[in-house]
mmCIF file of C-alpha atoms in Angstrom:
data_model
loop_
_atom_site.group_PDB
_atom_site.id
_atom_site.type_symbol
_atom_site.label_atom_id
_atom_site.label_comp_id
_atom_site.label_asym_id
_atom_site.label_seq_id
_atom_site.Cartn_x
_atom_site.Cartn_y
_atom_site.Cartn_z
ATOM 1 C CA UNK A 14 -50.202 12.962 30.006
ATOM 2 C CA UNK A 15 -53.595 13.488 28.528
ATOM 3 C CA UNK A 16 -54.772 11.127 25.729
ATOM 4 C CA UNK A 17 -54.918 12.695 22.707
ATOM 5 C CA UNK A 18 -57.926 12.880 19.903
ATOM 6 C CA UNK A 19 -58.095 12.785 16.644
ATOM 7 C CA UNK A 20 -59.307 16.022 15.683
ATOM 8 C CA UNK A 21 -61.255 14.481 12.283
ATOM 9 C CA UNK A 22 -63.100 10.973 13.600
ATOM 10 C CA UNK A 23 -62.157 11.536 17.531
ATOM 11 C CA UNK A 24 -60.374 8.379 17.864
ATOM 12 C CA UNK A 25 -57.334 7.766 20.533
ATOM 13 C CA UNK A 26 -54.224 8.467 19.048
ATOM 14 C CA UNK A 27 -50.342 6.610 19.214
ATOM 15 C CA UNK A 28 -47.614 8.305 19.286
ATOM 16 C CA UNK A 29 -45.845 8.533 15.300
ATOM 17 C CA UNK A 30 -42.591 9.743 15.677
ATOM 18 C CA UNK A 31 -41.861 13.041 15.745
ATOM 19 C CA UNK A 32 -41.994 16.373 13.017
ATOM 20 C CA UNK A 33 -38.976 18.343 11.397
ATOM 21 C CA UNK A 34 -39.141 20.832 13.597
ATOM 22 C CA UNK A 35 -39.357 18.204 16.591
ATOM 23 C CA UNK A 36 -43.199 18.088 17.499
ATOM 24 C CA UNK A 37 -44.634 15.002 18.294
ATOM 25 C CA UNK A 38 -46.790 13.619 15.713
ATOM 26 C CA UNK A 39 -49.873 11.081 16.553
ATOM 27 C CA UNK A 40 -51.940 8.940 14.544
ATOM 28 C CA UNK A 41 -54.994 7.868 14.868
ATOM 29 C CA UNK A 42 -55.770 4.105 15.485
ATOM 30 C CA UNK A 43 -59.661 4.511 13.778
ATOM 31 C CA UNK A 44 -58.864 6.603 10.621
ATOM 32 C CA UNK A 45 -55.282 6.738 10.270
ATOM 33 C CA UNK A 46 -55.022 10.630 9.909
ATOM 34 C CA UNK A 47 -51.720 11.919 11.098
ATOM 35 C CA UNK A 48 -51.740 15.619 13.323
ATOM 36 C CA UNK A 49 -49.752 17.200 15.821
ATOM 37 C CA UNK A 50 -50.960 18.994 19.289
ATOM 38 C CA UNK A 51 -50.169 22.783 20.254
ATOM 39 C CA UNK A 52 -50.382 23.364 24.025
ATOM 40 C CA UNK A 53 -52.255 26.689 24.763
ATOM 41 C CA UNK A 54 -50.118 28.696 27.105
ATOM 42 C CA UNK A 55 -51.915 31.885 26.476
ATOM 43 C CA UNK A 56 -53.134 31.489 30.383
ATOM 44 C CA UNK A 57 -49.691 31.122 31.230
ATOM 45 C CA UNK A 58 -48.213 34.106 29.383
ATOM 46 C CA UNK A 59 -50.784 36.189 30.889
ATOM 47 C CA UNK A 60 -49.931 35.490 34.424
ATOM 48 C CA UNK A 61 -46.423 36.178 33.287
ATOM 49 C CA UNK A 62 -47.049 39.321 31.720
ATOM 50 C CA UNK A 63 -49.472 40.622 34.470
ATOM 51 C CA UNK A 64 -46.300 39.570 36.687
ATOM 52 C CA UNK A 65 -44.305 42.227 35.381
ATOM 53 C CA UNK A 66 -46.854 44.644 34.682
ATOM 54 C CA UNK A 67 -48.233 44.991 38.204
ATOM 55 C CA UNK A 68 -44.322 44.809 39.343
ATOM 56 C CA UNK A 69 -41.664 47.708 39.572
ATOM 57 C CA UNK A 70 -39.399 45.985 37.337
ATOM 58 C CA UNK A 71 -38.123 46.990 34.369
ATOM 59 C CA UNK A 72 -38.151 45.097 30.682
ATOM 60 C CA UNK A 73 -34.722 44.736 31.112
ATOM 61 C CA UNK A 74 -34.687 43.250 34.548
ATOM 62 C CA UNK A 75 -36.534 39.952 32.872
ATOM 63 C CA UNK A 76 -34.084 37.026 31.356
ATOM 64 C CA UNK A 77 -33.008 37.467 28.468
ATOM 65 C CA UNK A 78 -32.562 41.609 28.533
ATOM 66 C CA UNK A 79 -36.291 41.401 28.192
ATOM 67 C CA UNK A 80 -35.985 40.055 24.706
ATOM 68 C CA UNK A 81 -37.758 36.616 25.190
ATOM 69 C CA UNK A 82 -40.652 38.166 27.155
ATOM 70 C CA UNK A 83 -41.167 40.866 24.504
ATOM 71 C CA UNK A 84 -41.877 38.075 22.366
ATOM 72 C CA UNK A 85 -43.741 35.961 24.112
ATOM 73 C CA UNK A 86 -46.294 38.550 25.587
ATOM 74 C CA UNK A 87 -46.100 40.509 22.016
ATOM 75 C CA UNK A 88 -49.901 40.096 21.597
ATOM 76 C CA UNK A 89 -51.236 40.580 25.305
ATOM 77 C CA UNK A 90 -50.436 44.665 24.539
ATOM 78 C CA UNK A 91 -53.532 44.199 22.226
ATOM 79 C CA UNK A 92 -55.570 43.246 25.022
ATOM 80 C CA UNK A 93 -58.010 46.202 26.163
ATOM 81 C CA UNK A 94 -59.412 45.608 29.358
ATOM 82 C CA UNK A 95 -63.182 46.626 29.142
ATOM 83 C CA UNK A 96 -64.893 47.897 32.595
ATOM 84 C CA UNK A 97 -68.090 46.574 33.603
ATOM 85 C CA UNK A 98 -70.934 49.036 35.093
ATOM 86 C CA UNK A 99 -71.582 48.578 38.726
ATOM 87 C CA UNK A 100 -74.698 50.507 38.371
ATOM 88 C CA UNK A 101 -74.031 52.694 41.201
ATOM 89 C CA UNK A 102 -75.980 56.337 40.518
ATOM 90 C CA UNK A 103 -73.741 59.145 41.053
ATOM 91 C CA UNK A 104 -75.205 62.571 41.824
ATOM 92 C CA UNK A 105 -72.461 64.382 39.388
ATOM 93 C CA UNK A 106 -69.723 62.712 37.162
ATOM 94 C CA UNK A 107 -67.142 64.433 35.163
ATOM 95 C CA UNK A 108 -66.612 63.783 31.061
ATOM 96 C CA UNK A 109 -63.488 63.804 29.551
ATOM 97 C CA UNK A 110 -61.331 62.360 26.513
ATOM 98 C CA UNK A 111 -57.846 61.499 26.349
ATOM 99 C CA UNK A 112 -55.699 61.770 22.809
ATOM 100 C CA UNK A 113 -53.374 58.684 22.939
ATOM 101 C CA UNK A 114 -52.552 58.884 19.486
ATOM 102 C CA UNK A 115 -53.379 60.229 16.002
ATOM 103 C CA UNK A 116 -56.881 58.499 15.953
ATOM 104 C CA UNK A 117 -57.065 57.076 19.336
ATOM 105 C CA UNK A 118 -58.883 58.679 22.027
ATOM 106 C CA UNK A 119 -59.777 57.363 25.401
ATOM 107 C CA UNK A 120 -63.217 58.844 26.896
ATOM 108 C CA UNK A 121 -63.541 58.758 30.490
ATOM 109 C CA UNK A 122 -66.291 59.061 32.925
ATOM 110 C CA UNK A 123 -65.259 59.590 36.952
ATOM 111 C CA UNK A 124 -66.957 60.673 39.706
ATOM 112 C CA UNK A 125 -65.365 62.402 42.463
ATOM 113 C CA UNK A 126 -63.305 59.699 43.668
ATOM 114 C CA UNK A 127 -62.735 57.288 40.795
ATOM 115 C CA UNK A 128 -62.901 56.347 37.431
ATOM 116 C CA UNK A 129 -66.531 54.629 36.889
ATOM 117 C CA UNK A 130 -66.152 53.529 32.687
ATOM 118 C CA UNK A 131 -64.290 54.094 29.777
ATOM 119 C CA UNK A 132 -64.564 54.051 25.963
ATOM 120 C CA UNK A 133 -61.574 53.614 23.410
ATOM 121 C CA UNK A 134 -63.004 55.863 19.680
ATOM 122 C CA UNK A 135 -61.771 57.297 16.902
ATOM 123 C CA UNK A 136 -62.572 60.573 17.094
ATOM 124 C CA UNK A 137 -64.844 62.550 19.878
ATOM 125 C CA UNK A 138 -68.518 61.859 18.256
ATOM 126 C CA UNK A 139 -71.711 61.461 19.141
ATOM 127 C CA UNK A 140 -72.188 57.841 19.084
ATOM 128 C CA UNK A 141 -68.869 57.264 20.956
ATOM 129 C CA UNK A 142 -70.311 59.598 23.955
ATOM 130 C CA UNK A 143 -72.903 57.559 23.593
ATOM 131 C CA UNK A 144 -71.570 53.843 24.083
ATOM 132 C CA UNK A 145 -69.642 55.238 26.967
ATOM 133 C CA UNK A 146 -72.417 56.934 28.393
ATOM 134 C CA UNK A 147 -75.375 54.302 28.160
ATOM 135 C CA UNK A 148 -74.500 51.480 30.383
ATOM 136 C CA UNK A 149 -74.426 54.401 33.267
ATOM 137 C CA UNK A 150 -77.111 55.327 35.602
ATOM 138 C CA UNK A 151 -77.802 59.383 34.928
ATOM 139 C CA UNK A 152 -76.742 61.633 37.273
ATOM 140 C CA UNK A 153 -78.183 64.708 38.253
ATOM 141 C CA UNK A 154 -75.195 67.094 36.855
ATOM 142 C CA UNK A 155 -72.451 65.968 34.587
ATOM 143 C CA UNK A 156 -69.410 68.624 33.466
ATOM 144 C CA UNK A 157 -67.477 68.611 30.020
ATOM 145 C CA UNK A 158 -65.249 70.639 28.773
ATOM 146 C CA UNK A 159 -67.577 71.025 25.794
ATOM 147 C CA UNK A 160 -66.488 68.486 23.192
ATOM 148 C CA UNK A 161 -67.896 67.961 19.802
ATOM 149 C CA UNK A 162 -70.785 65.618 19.738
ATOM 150 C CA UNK A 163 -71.145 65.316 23.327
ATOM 151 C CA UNK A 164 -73.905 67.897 23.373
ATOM 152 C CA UNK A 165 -76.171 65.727 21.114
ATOM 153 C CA UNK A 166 -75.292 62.219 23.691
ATOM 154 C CA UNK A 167 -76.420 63.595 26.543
ATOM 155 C CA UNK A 168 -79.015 64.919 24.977
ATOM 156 C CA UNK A 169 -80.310 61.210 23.670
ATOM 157 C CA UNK A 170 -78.698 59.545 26.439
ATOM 158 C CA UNK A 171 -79.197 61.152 29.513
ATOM 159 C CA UNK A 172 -82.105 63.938 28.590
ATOM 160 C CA UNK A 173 -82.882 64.533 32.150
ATOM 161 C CA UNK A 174 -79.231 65.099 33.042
ATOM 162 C CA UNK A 175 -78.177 69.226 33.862
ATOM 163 C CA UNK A 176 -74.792 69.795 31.780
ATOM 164 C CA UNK A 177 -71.776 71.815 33.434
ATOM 165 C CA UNK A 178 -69.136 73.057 31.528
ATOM 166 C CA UNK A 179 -66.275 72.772 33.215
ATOM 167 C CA UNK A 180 -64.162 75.859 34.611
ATOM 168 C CA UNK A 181 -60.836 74.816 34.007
ATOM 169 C CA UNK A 182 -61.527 74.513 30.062
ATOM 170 C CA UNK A 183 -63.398 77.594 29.953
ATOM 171 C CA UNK A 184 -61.058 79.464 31.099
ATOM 172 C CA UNK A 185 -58.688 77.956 28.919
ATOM 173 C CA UNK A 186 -60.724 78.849 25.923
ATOM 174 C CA UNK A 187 -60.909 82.368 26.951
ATOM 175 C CA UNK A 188 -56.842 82.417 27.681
ATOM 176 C CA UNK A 189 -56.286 81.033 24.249
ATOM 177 C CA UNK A 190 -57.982 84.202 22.779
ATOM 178 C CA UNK A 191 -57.035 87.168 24.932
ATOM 179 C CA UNK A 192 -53.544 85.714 26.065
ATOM 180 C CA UNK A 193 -53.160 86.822 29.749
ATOM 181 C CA UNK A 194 -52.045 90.181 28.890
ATOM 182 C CA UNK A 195 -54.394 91.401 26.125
ATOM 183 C CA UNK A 196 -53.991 94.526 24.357
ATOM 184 C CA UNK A 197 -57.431 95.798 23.991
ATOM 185 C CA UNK A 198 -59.882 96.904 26.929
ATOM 186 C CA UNK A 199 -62.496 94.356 26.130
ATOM 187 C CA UNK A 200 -59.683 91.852 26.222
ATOM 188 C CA UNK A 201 -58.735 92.446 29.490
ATOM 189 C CA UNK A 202 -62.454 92.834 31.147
ATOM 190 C CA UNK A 203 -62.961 89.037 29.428
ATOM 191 C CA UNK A 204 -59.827 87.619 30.705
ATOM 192 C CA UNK A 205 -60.423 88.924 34.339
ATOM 193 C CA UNK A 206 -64.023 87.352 34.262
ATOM 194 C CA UNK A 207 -62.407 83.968 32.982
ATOM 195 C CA UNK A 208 -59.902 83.816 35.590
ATOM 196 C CA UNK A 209 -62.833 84.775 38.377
ATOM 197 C CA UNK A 210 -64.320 81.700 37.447
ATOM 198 C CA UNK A 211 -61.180 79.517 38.985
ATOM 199 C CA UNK A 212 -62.439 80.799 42.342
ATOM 200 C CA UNK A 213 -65.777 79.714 41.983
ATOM 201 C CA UNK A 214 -66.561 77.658 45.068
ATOM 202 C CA UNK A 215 -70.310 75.477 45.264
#
């Protein structure tokens, strides 16, 4: 076993019987101050936890019905993993953000075959755009659906970068107005024009 410290004068400690609870207590041989030593086993819960998560097994498959581990990785669901920039430029990159919850929202940046960063915000703002945005080379084209505050990012962030608003939402827009059978001739030509774009090919 490792010898243990006093954590006041950093003397070598004896061993001093042992707490209520059944800790072993030391005392130091220099000062005479009494203490007690907690083992870190966060490294050891992680492994644990990535264990499962990276498994196919259910909570309840673990011992205990899952219980036990619940508890002891009750804090690792905290943990946000952060990506870090490979500083690859990408000639276009799509925007979007993802409501988790009430005021939680996920913005991503991919290109056209994976995810390249994320951001965790409040809300959809400028300054979140922004932090997700900045530690990215600029590409020549990036496509949104049109977000609020994203217009004023790019804008600061990447000024030389051509916007795109994506299709898919556009249409969307236009479908949430018209419905796809709208009563009114205008209605119709606007939803026709909206669904044309789908079949826009570059």
């Amino acid at each position: 076993m490792k010898a243990v410290y006093c954590p006041y004068c950093g003397g070598r400690t004896k061993r001093n019987g042992r707490t209520s609870s059944g800790s072993q207590r030391w005392r130091c041989t220099a000062c005479g101050a009494s203490t007690t030593v907690r083992y870190d086993d966060t490294a050891t819960r992680l492994d644990e936890f990535l264990g499962w998560l990276l498994s196919k097994d259910s909570q309840a498959a673990m011992p205990g019905g899952g219980r036990s581990f619940r508890r002891r990785t009750a804090e690792l669901w905290e943990v946000w993993p952060m990506p870090v920039p490979d500083g690859e430029l990408h000639r276009v990159l799509h925007v979007d953000g993802i409501w988790v919850a009430r005021d939680l929202v996920v913005l991503i940046c991919c290109s056209g075959e994976r995810v390249v960063s994320w951001y965790m915000a409040r809300s959809e703002n400028s300054r979140a755009w922004s932090a997700l945005m900045a530690p990215i080379p600029a590409p020549d084209v990036v496509v949104t659906d049109g977000g609020s505050g994203f217009a004023k990012a790019v804008r600061e962030t990447w000024p030389r970068t051509r916007v795109q608003r994506c299709t898919f939402h556009a249409f969307s827009q236009v479908k949430r107005y018209t419905t796809t059978r709208p009563k009114l001739q205008a209605g119709r030509e606007l939803y026709l024009v909206a669904r044309d774009l789908m079949g826009i090919e570059c």
